[in-house]
Protein backbone atom coordinates (compact mmCIF):
# COMPACT_ATOMS: atom_id res chain seq x y z
CA MET A 1 0.51 -155.54 76.87
CA LYS A 2 3.81 -153.72 77.06
CA GLY A 3 3.72 -152.90 73.37
CA LEU A 4 0.20 -151.62 73.68
CA SER A 5 1.29 -149.41 76.55
CA ILE A 6 4.11 -147.96 74.49
CA CYS A 7 1.77 -147.23 71.58
CA HIS A 8 -0.69 -145.42 73.90
CA SER A 9 2.08 -143.34 75.42
CA SER A 10 3.37 -142.33 72.01
CA ARG A 11 -0.10 -141.24 70.84
CA ALA A 12 -0.64 -139.11 73.97
CA SER A 13 2.71 -137.42 73.59
CA SER A 14 1.97 -136.53 69.96
CA SER A 15 -1.47 -135.05 70.75
CA LEU A 16 -0.22 -132.84 73.59
CA PRO A 17 1.60 -130.33 71.31
CA ASP A 18 -1.53 -130.14 69.10
CA PHE A 19 -3.64 -129.16 72.13
CA ILE A 20 -1.09 -126.57 73.20
CA ILE A 21 -1.01 -125.10 69.69
CA PHE A 22 -4.84 -124.94 69.59
CA PHE A 23 -4.95 -123.33 73.07
CA ILE A 24 -2.37 -120.69 72.13
CA THR A 25 -4.02 -119.99 68.75
CA PHE A 26 -7.49 -119.62 70.33
CA TYR A 27 -6.40 -117.21 73.00
CA ALA A 28 -4.12 -115.31 70.64
CA HIS A 29 -7.14 -114.77 68.37
CA LYS A 30 -9.21 -113.69 71.34
CA LEU A 31 -6.52 -111.26 72.47
CA GLU A 32 -6.22 -110.00 68.91
CA SER A 33 -9.99 -109.29 68.82
CA ALA A 34 -10.03 -107.68 72.26
CA GLN A 35 -8.48 -104.42 71.11
CA PHE A 36 -11.15 -102.02 72.37
CA THR A 37 -13.29 -101.17 75.34
CA VAL A 38 -16.63 -99.39 75.23
CA ILE A 39 -16.77 -96.11 77.12
CA GLY A 40 -19.80 -94.03 78.07
CA PRO A 41 -20.16 -90.94 80.24
CA ASP A 42 -19.27 -91.29 83.93
CA HIS A 43 -22.18 -89.09 84.94
CA PRO A 44 -25.93 -89.12 84.15
CA VAL A 45 -27.06 -87.50 80.88
CA THR A 46 -29.94 -85.04 81.32
CA ALA A 47 -32.60 -84.47 78.62
CA ILE A 48 -35.53 -82.07 78.30
CA VAL A 49 -39.00 -83.47 77.50
CA GLY A 50 -39.90 -82.80 73.86
CA GLU A 51 -36.31 -82.13 72.77
CA ASP A 52 -33.63 -84.41 71.28
CA ILE A 53 -30.76 -85.98 73.24
CA VAL A 54 -27.54 -87.73 72.20
CA LEU A 55 -26.34 -90.62 74.38
CA PRO A 56 -22.52 -90.61 73.97
CA CYS A 57 -20.62 -93.88 73.54
CA HIS A 58 -17.31 -94.66 71.83
CA LEU A 59 -14.55 -97.23 71.53
CA SER A 60 -11.43 -96.44 73.56
CA THR A 61 -9.10 -97.47 70.71
CA ARG A 62 -9.51 -95.38 67.57
CA MET A 63 -10.92 -97.98 65.19
CA SER A 64 -13.89 -98.35 62.84
CA ALA A 65 -17.14 -99.86 64.15
CA GLU A 66 -18.72 -99.87 60.68
CA ASN A 67 -18.66 -103.68 60.41
CA MET A 68 -19.40 -104.38 64.08
CA GLU A 69 -22.70 -104.96 65.84
CA VAL A 70 -23.87 -101.94 67.88
CA ARG A 71 -26.82 -102.64 70.15
CA TRP A 72 -28.45 -100.12 72.48
CA PHE A 73 -30.80 -101.77 74.95
CA ARG A 74 -32.24 -101.30 78.43
CA SER A 75 -33.13 -104.40 80.47
CA GLU A 76 -33.74 -106.94 77.67
CA PHE A 77 -30.94 -107.76 75.23
CA THR A 78 -33.28 -108.92 72.43
CA TRP A 79 -35.89 -106.17 73.01
CA PHE A 80 -33.64 -103.31 71.95
CA VAL A 81 -33.80 -99.53 71.70
CA HIS A 82 -31.70 -99.49 68.50
CA LEU A 83 -29.69 -102.11 66.60
CA TYR A 84 -26.99 -101.65 63.95
CA GLN A 85 -25.93 -104.96 62.41
CA HIS A 86 -24.40 -106.13 59.11
CA GLY A 87 -23.74 -102.51 58.13
CA LYS A 88 -27.32 -101.25 58.49
CA ASP A 89 -30.02 -100.46 61.04
CA GLN A 90 -32.37 -103.28 62.06
CA TYR A 91 -35.90 -102.65 63.39
CA GLU A 92 -37.56 -106.08 63.67
CA GLN A 93 -37.40 -106.37 67.48
CA GLN A 94 -37.20 -102.67 68.33
CA MET A 95 -39.19 -101.55 71.39
CA PRO A 96 -42.42 -99.97 70.05
CA GLU A 97 -42.07 -96.85 72.19
CA TYR A 98 -38.82 -95.99 70.34
CA HIS A 99 -40.30 -96.49 66.86
CA GLU A 100 -39.00 -93.79 64.48
CA ARG A 101 -37.41 -91.97 67.44
CA THR A 102 -33.83 -93.28 67.35
CA GLU A 103 -30.81 -92.71 65.11
CA LEU A 104 -27.30 -94.13 65.34
CA LEU A 105 -24.92 -91.27 64.49
CA LYS A 106 -22.78 -92.79 61.76
CA ALA A 107 -20.86 -89.66 60.72
CA SER A 108 -17.91 -90.66 62.88
CA ILE A 109 -18.48 -94.42 63.18
CA MET A 110 -15.16 -94.94 61.37
CA ASP A 111 -13.50 -93.38 64.42
CA GLY A 112 -15.34 -95.67 66.85
CA ASN A 113 -18.12 -93.24 67.79
CA VAL A 114 -21.43 -95.13 68.24
CA ALA A 115 -23.55 -92.42 69.90
CA LEU A 116 -27.36 -92.69 69.78
CA ARG A 117 -29.81 -89.85 69.24
CA ILE A 118 -33.31 -90.06 70.74
CA VAL A 119 -35.79 -87.53 69.38
CA ASN A 120 -38.82 -86.05 71.14
CA VAL A 121 -37.75 -87.24 74.59
CA ARG A 122 -40.50 -88.59 76.87
CA PRO A 123 -40.53 -89.12 80.65
CA SER A 124 -40.69 -92.89 80.02
CA ASP A 125 -37.24 -92.68 78.36
CA GLU A 126 -35.64 -92.12 81.76
CA GLY A 127 -33.45 -94.89 83.15
CA GLN A 128 -30.37 -96.97 82.38
CA TYR A 129 -29.12 -97.77 78.87
CA ARG A 130 -26.46 -100.23 77.73
CA CYS A 131 -24.17 -99.51 74.77
CA PHE A 132 -23.12 -102.98 73.52
CA VAL A 133 -20.51 -103.43 70.75
CA GLN A 134 -19.47 -106.81 69.32
CA ASP A 135 -16.72 -107.72 66.86
CA GLY A 136 -16.67 -111.42 66.05
CA VAL A 137 -16.69 -113.35 69.33
CA PHE A 138 -15.45 -110.38 71.37
CA HIS A 139 -17.84 -107.87 72.88
CA GLU A 140 -17.86 -105.08 75.44
CA GLU A 141 -20.54 -102.79 76.80
CA ALA A 142 -20.93 -99.56 78.78
CA LEU A 143 -23.71 -98.58 81.16
CA LEU A 144 -25.08 -95.04 81.27
CA GLU A 145 -28.05 -93.30 82.87
CA LEU A 146 -30.52 -90.89 81.26
CA LYS A 147 -32.42 -88.43 83.42
CA VAL A 148 -35.40 -86.56 82.01
CA GLU A 149 -36.80 -83.25 83.19
CA ALA A 150 -39.44 -80.74 82.15
CA SER A 151 -40.06 -77.24 83.48
CA GLY A 152 -43.76 -76.48 83.50
CA SER A 153 -45.90 -73.60 84.68
CA ALA A 154 -44.92 -71.30 87.52
CA PRO A 155 -46.77 -71.92 90.81
CA GLN A 156 -50.11 -70.13 91.08
CA ILE A 157 -51.79 -69.43 94.45
CA SER A 158 -55.59 -69.26 94.78
CA VAL A 159 -58.16 -69.11 97.59
CA GLU A 160 -60.49 -72.14 97.70
CA GLY A 161 -62.65 -71.22 100.70
CA TYR A 162 -63.00 -71.44 104.46
CA GLN A 163 -61.91 -74.56 106.34
CA ASP A 164 -61.22 -75.39 110.01
CA GLY A 165 -61.57 -71.78 111.13
CA GLY A 166 -59.15 -70.48 108.53
CA ILE A 167 -58.71 -69.98 104.79
CA ARG A 168 -57.66 -72.84 102.52
CA MET A 169 -54.94 -71.71 100.10
CA VAL A 170 -54.01 -73.82 97.06
CA CYS A 171 -50.79 -73.74 95.02
CA GLN A 172 -51.17 -75.30 91.55
CA LEU A 173 -48.60 -76.19 88.89
CA ALA A 174 -48.53 -78.40 85.80
CA GLY A 175 -46.16 -79.78 83.17
CA TRP A 176 -43.27 -80.78 85.47
CA TYR A 177 -40.95 -83.80 85.51
CA PRO A 178 -39.72 -85.32 87.71
CA GLU A 179 -42.19 -84.64 90.49
CA PRO A 180 -41.05 -81.31 92.00
CA GLU A 181 -41.02 -80.41 95.67
CA VAL A 182 -43.64 -77.80 96.62
CA LEU A 183 -42.44 -75.32 99.27
CA TRP A 184 -44.68 -73.04 101.35
CA ARG A 185 -42.89 -70.23 103.21
CA ASP A 186 -43.93 -67.42 105.51
CA ARG A 187 -42.84 -63.80 105.34
CA SER A 188 -39.46 -64.52 106.94
CA GLY A 189 -38.73 -67.40 104.55
CA GLN A 190 -39.38 -70.17 107.06
CA LEU A 191 -40.86 -73.38 105.64
CA LEU A 192 -44.49 -74.22 106.47
CA SER A 193 -44.97 -77.97 106.72
CA SER A 194 -48.71 -78.36 107.36
CA SER A 195 -49.78 -78.83 103.74
CA ILE A 196 -51.85 -81.43 101.84
CA LYS A 197 -50.73 -82.45 98.34
CA THR A 198 -52.52 -84.23 95.50
CA LYS A 199 -50.80 -85.17 92.25
CA SER A 200 -51.62 -86.67 88.86
CA LYS A 201 -50.04 -87.10 85.44
CA ASP A 202 -51.21 -85.74 82.10
CA GLU A 203 -51.24 -87.69 78.82
CA ARG A 204 -47.51 -86.98 78.30
CA GLY A 205 -46.56 -88.31 81.75
CA LEU A 206 -45.89 -84.86 83.24
CA PHE A 207 -46.89 -84.05 86.80
CA GLU A 208 -49.81 -81.82 87.81
CA ILE A 209 -49.76 -80.92 91.51
CA LYS A 210 -52.12 -79.17 93.94
CA SER A 211 -50.71 -78.33 97.36
CA SER A 212 -52.97 -76.76 99.98
CA ILE A 213 -52.47 -75.15 103.37
CA ILE A 214 -54.81 -73.67 106.00
CA ILE A 215 -54.03 -70.10 107.08
CA THR A 216 -55.64 -68.80 110.27
CA GLU A 217 -56.05 -65.25 111.47
CA ASN A 218 -53.37 -65.71 114.12
CA SER A 219 -50.83 -67.22 111.74
CA ASN A 220 -48.50 -65.40 109.39
CA GLN A 221 -50.77 -64.14 106.61
CA ASN A 222 -48.02 -63.28 104.14
CA LEU A 223 -46.98 -66.50 102.41
CA SER A 224 -45.34 -67.74 99.22
CA CYS A 225 -45.29 -70.96 97.20
CA SER A 226 -42.28 -72.12 95.18
CA ILE A 227 -41.07 -75.38 93.66
CA ARG A 228 -37.71 -77.13 93.64
CA ASN A 229 -36.36 -79.38 90.89
CA ALA A 230 -35.25 -82.68 92.39
CA TYR A 231 -32.37 -83.19 89.92
CA ILE A 232 -30.63 -79.83 89.76
CA ASN A 233 -31.82 -78.47 93.11
CA LEU A 234 -33.11 -75.33 91.38
CA GLU A 235 -35.94 -73.39 93.00
CA LYS A 236 -38.55 -71.70 90.77
CA GLU A 237 -39.43 -68.07 91.49
CA PRO A 238 -42.13 -68.10 94.21
CA SER A 239 -45.69 -66.83 93.92
CA THR A 240 -46.57 -64.57 96.89
CA PHE A 241 -49.97 -63.86 98.44
CA TYR A 242 -51.17 -61.69 101.32
CA ILE A 243 -54.47 -62.23 103.17
CA SER A 244 -56.14 -59.31 104.89
CA ASP A 245 -57.93 -59.74 108.24
CA PHE A 246 -61.15 -58.83 106.48
CA PHE A 247 -61.28 -62.28 104.80
CA PHE A 248 -61.21 -64.36 107.98
CA PRO A 249 -64.62 -65.63 109.16
CA ARG A 250 -66.28 -64.05 112.22
CA MET A 251 -69.66 -64.44 113.86
CA SER A 252 -71.89 -61.48 112.99
CA PRO A 253 -75.62 -60.63 112.67
CA TRP A 254 -75.21 -60.84 108.92
CA LEU A 255 -74.27 -64.53 109.12
CA VAL A 256 -77.94 -65.58 109.34
CA VAL A 257 -78.86 -63.38 106.37
CA TRP A 258 -75.96 -64.82 104.40
CA SER A 259 -77.05 -68.41 105.23
CA VAL A 260 -80.64 -67.79 104.11
CA THR A 261 -79.38 -66.20 100.89
CA LEU A 262 -77.14 -69.21 100.29
CA VAL A 263 -80.05 -71.65 100.68
CA ILE A 264 -82.21 -69.65 98.25
CA SER A 265 -79.30 -69.55 95.77
CA LEU A 266 -78.80 -73.32 95.99
CA VAL A 267 -82.49 -73.95 95.28
CA PHE A 268 -82.33 -71.63 92.26
CA ILE A 269 -79.15 -73.30 90.96
CA SER A 270 -80.67 -76.79 91.36
CA LEU A 271 -83.75 -75.75 89.39
CA THR A 272 -81.56 -74.23 86.67
CA LEU A 273 -79.44 -77.39 86.40
CA PHE A 274 -82.58 -79.51 86.09
CA LEU A 275 -83.84 -77.37 83.21
CA PHE A 276 -80.45 -77.54 81.50
CA LYS A 277 -80.47 -81.33 81.85
CA LEU A 278 -83.82 -81.52 80.05
CA ARG A 279 -82.49 -79.20 77.37
CA GLY A 280 -79.31 -81.32 77.07
CA LYS A 281 -81.35 -84.46 76.35
CA HIS A 282 -83.17 -82.58 73.63
CA LEU A 283 -79.91 -81.33 72.12
CA ASN A 284 -78.44 -84.84 72.29
CA THR A 285 -81.34 -86.13 70.18
CA ILE A 286 -80.73 -83.33 67.68
CA SER A 287 -76.99 -84.14 67.64
CA LYS A 288 -77.70 -87.79 66.80
CA LEU A 289 -79.97 -86.72 63.96
CA GLN A 290 -77.23 -84.40 62.67
CA VAL A 291 -74.68 -87.24 62.76
CA ASP A 292 -77.08 -89.48 60.84
CA LEU A 293 -77.64 -86.69 58.31
CA GLU A 294 -73.86 -86.18 58.00
CA TRP A 295 -73.43 -89.91 57.33
CA ARG A 296 -76.13 -90.00 54.65
CA ARG A 297 -74.74 -86.89 52.97
CA SER A 298 -71.26 -88.46 52.94
CA LEU A 299 -72.56 -91.44 50.96
CA SER A 300 -73.39 -89.15 48.07
CA ASP A 301 -70.05 -87.30 48.25
CA THR A 302 -67.82 -90.39 47.91
CA VAL A 303 -64.75 -89.96 45.70
CA THR A 304 -62.04 -92.35 44.53
CA VAL A 305 -58.57 -91.54 45.80
CA THR A 306 -55.18 -93.15 45.19
CA LEU A 307 -51.77 -92.84 46.79
CA ASP A 308 -48.95 -90.76 45.31
CA PRO A 309 -45.75 -92.89 45.16
CA ASP A 310 -43.58 -89.77 44.69
CA THR A 311 -44.49 -88.68 48.25
CA ALA A 312 -44.14 -92.06 50.00
CA HIS A 313 -41.45 -92.51 52.68
CA PRO A 314 -38.75 -95.00 51.57
CA LYS A 315 -39.94 -97.56 54.16
CA LEU A 316 -43.47 -97.64 52.77
CA ILE A 317 -44.42 -100.20 50.14
CA LEU A 318 -47.35 -99.28 47.84
CA SER A 319 -49.47 -101.75 45.89
CA GLU A 320 -49.51 -101.64 42.09
CA ASP A 321 -53.00 -100.09 42.04
CA GLN A 322 -51.80 -97.42 44.52
CA LYS A 323 -54.71 -98.24 46.84
CA SER A 324 -52.86 -99.87 49.77
CA VAL A 325 -49.64 -99.22 51.69
CA ARG A 326 -47.72 -101.21 54.28
CA TRP A 327 -44.69 -100.80 56.50
CA GLY A 328 -41.47 -102.30 55.12
CA ALA A 329 -38.64 -103.63 57.24
CA THR A 330 -35.91 -102.06 55.09
CA ARG A 331 -35.49 -98.62 53.60
CA GLN A 332 -35.91 -98.67 49.80
CA ARG A 333 -33.51 -96.87 47.51
CA LEU A 334 -35.81 -94.21 46.08
CA PRO A 335 -35.02 -90.77 44.63
CA ASN A 336 -34.96 -88.14 47.36
CA ASN A 337 -37.22 -85.79 45.40
CA PRO A 338 -38.66 -82.67 47.10
CA GLU A 339 -42.13 -84.23 47.36
CA ARG A 340 -41.02 -87.31 49.35
CA PHE A 341 -41.34 -87.60 53.17
CA ASP A 342 -37.92 -88.58 54.57
CA SER A 343 -38.47 -88.65 58.36
CA TRP A 344 -42.02 -89.72 59.16
CA ALA A 345 -43.48 -92.76 57.33
CA CYS A 346 -46.17 -90.73 55.53
CA VAL A 347 -47.75 -90.70 52.06
CA LEU A 348 -50.17 -88.29 50.37
CA GLY A 349 -53.05 -89.00 48.03
CA CYS A 350 -52.74 -88.08 44.37
CA GLU A 351 -55.99 -86.12 44.44
CA GLY A 352 -56.26 -82.61 45.86
CA PHE A 353 -59.38 -80.63 46.73
CA THR A 354 -60.02 -76.90 47.02
CA SER A 355 -63.85 -76.75 47.14
CA GLY A 356 -66.92 -78.89 47.76
CA ARG A 357 -67.42 -82.01 49.93
CA HIS A 358 -65.35 -85.16 49.40
CA CYS A 359 -65.44 -88.44 51.36
CA TRP A 360 -63.43 -91.67 51.18
CA GLU A 361 -62.92 -94.76 53.34
CA VAL A 362 -59.71 -96.29 54.69
CA GLU A 363 -59.35 -99.84 56.01
CA VAL A 364 -57.29 -99.63 59.22
CA GLY A 365 -57.48 -103.20 60.51
CA GLY A 366 -53.80 -104.08 60.17
CA GLY A 367 -51.42 -102.94 62.91
CA GLU A 368 -51.30 -100.91 66.10
CA TYR A 369 -49.66 -97.76 64.69
CA TRP A 370 -51.37 -95.63 62.04
CA ALA A 371 -52.97 -92.27 61.40
CA VAL A 372 -55.62 -91.25 58.85
CA GLY A 373 -56.59 -87.75 57.73
CA VAL A 374 -55.79 -84.89 55.39
CA ALA A 375 -52.90 -82.47 54.88
CA ARG A 376 -52.39 -79.25 53.02
CA GLU A 377 -50.35 -79.63 49.86
CA SER A 378 -47.59 -77.41 51.25
CA VAL A 379 -47.07 -79.68 54.30
CA ARG A 380 -43.44 -80.11 55.27
CA ARG A 381 -41.89 -83.27 53.81
CA LYS A 382 -38.28 -83.16 55.07
CA GLY A 383 -36.98 -83.62 58.61
CA TRP A 384 -39.11 -83.58 61.74
CA ILE A 385 -42.73 -82.57 61.08
CA SER A 386 -45.49 -81.47 63.42
CA ARG A 387 -48.43 -83.84 63.00
CA SER A 388 -51.00 -81.22 64.02
CA PRO A 389 -53.11 -78.47 62.44
CA GLU A 390 -50.18 -76.10 63.06
CA GLY A 391 -48.08 -78.38 60.86
CA GLY A 392 -50.79 -78.61 58.20
CA ILE A 393 -52.19 -82.04 59.22
CA TRP A 394 -55.72 -82.91 60.46
CA ALA A 395 -55.97 -86.59 61.45
CA VAL A 396 -56.88 -89.26 64.00
CA GLU A 397 -54.33 -91.82 65.22
CA ARG A 398 -53.98 -95.20 66.87
CA ASP A 399 -50.77 -95.57 68.86
CA TRP A 400 -50.18 -98.70 70.98
CA GLY A 401 -53.91 -99.30 71.46
CA GLN A 402 -54.72 -95.65 72.29
CA PHE A 403 -56.86 -93.53 69.97
CA GLN A 404 -56.37 -89.78 69.77
CA ALA A 405 -57.03 -86.78 67.55
CA LEU A 406 -53.85 -85.07 66.38
CA THR A 407 -54.80 -81.70 67.80
CA SER A 408 -52.29 -79.54 69.69
CA PRO A 409 -51.93 -81.07 72.22
CA GLU A 410 -53.37 -84.46 71.26
CA ALA A 411 -56.95 -85.17 72.39
CA PRO A 412 -57.62 -88.75 73.65
CA LEU A 413 -60.65 -90.44 72.06
CA SER A 414 -62.97 -92.82 73.93
CA LEU A 415 -64.32 -95.20 71.29
CA SER A 416 -66.87 -97.92 72.05
CA ARG A 417 -65.07 -100.30 69.67
CA VAL A 418 -61.97 -100.57 67.49
CA PRO A 419 -62.91 -99.38 63.97
CA SER A 420 -61.93 -101.46 60.97
CA ARG A 421 -62.84 -98.77 58.40
CA ILE A 422 -62.77 -95.01 58.88
CA ARG A 423 -64.67 -92.62 56.65
CA VAL A 424 -62.93 -89.27 56.09
CA CYS A 425 -65.20 -86.37 55.05
CA LEU A 426 -63.55 -83.14 53.92
CA ASP A 427 -65.75 -80.04 53.54
CA CYS A 428 -63.52 -77.48 51.83
CA ASP A 429 -66.18 -74.75 51.81
CA ARG A 430 -66.64 -74.94 55.59
CA GLY A 431 -62.99 -75.74 56.36
CA GLN A 432 -64.00 -78.88 58.31
CA VAL A 433 -62.88 -82.52 58.54
CA THR A 434 -65.09 -85.26 60.03
CA PHE A 435 -64.11 -88.85 60.88
CA ILE A 436 -66.80 -91.57 61.09
CA ASP A 437 -66.64 -95.28 61.96
CA ALA A 438 -67.85 -96.77 58.70
CA GLY A 439 -68.89 -99.95 60.51
CA ASP A 440 -71.52 -98.62 62.93
CA GLU A 441 -71.81 -95.02 61.63
CA ALA A 442 -70.60 -93.67 65.00
CA PRO A 443 -68.82 -90.28 64.97
CA ILE A 444 -65.12 -90.40 65.89
CA PHE A 445 -63.95 -86.77 65.80
CA THR A 446 -64.58 -83.49 63.97
CA PHE A 447 -62.17 -80.61 63.42
CA LEU A 448 -64.48 -77.60 63.79
CA PRO A 449 -65.50 -75.40 60.83
CA GLY A 450 -62.76 -72.99 59.85
CA SER A 451 -60.00 -75.34 61.07
CA VAL A 452 -58.79 -76.24 57.57
CA PRO A 453 -57.38 -73.32 55.52
CA GLY A 454 -58.59 -72.48 52.05
CA GLU A 455 -55.84 -74.12 50.03
CA ARG A 456 -55.39 -77.42 48.18
CA ILE A 457 -55.97 -80.32 50.60
CA ARG A 458 -54.89 -83.94 49.96
CA PRO A 459 -55.51 -87.30 51.69
CA TRP A 460 -52.74 -88.17 54.20
CA LEU A 461 -51.71 -91.46 55.82
CA TRP A 462 -49.08 -92.35 58.42
CA VAL A 463 -48.12 -96.05 58.52
CA GLY A 464 -46.29 -97.23 61.63
CA TYR A 465 -44.42 -100.39 62.55
CA ARG A 466 -45.92 -103.51 60.87
CA SER A 467 -49.12 -101.68 59.91
CA ARG A 468 -51.09 -101.76 56.67
CA LEU A 469 -53.75 -99.34 55.36
CA ARG A 470 -55.97 -99.66 52.28
CA LEU A 471 -58.16 -97.16 50.46
CA CYS A 472 -61.55 -98.73 49.87
CA PRO A 473 -62.87 -98.74 46.28
C-alpha cells in the first residue's frame, strides 16, 4: 500500500506541470488572438429614405480583416443582414428584405475597415445593428443605431365644412418618416391644442396625416399649420390661412331656400349615380369581352424567345437551351462586357421587336422574388437601375408574397390567385404591354397605349433570391 501511494504521488506531480503548460499555452494563444476591438459610432447614424447609407465599423488596431468573419446582424445572429466569410460574401441565410441591398466595403478591409453600405434605405431599416468580427476563436462586436427619416410634402390647409357651430379646417401632409408632430398656431404664434388627427402609411411605410381643428367666429381666425421632425427638431415652413366672418354660419331667411335646393340636388345626384351604375355594368360586360378577345388574339401572336447569356447577371445560371434561368448562390466569373447587368440580377431575351404584336409565356412558379416584362434595348446595364418605365422597363413583380406593377411609384395588384404562368403581350404599334394569367385567362395589368416608346424592345426578367423562371415553348 505504501508503494502504491508513492507511485500515485509521483504520477500526480508529473502531470501538474503538463496542466500548467497547457493552461499557459491556451491563454497565451487567446491573448495573442485578442489584438483588436470592434468600434462603431458613438451616436446614431441618420439615413434618408430612398438614398444609400454607410454604417461605419472598424478594428481599433490597424490590421487586415480580409481573412476574418464579418457579420452584420440585428436581433438574430444566424438571420443576418450581411455576411463575409472565407474571403467572400455569403447570402444563404440573408434576411430577404436586404436582398441585393447590402455591400461590405472592401476597399480598405486590409486596414480593418468593415463598413456596410445599405442602398435604397427603407423605414423598416431603422433600428439597432451589430457589427461582429471573428478571428479564430476570438470575436468582438459593436452596437450601433440607424435612424431613418423622410421629408415629404409641405402642410396644406383646406376647408372641409361646417361643424359644431364653426368651420372644420384640415391640415394634410404625406411622405414623412418618422411620424411628424403637427402644430396648429394662432396669429400670435400660440399653439392650439384642440385638434383631431388621423394617420396612415403608404406602400413605402411613410406617414400620411390629416389633422383637423374647429374654428369658431369668436376664436382667432388667422391660423397656421406646421410640422416638426421628431429626430432633428426641425420645423417645416407653416401654411397660413385666414377665414373671413362671411364664411361662418348664421340663421337667415335664405337658409330654408338653401335647404330645399340641397334636397333637390341630392335627389338629382342619386338618380345620376343610379344611371351611371347601370352604365358601369354594361361597360364591365364589354371589358370582359375585350379581355377575352385580347386573349384569343394573343394565341395567334405567340413567338419563341430565348435568353441572352451575354446580358445575364453573374449570379444567374442559364440552362443550355437558354429557356430557363435560376438564382445562383455564388457570383460566376464572367466577362464584364458592356451588355451584362452587374447590379440587379436581370437578363434580356435574345429577340428584339420594333413592330407588330408578339406574345410569350413565362413559368413563374419557383420562388418569392421575380419580375417579368419587357425593356428597351438601351436599358441601363451597369450600377443601380430604375425598374420603371422611366428606366426603360415595363414589368410586373412578386416581392415577398406581394404583387405589384413596376410603375412609378409601384402599383399594388390584387390578384384572385397566385399565377403559375404569365403571358406577356407586346404591341409595338400601339406602344402597349399586357400581362395575362395564362392559367385562368384573367388580366393582371396593362401599361396603357403609348407607354412603350418606338424603339427595339426585348423580353426582360429579374430573378431574385432562390427563384427560377422558364420561358414556355
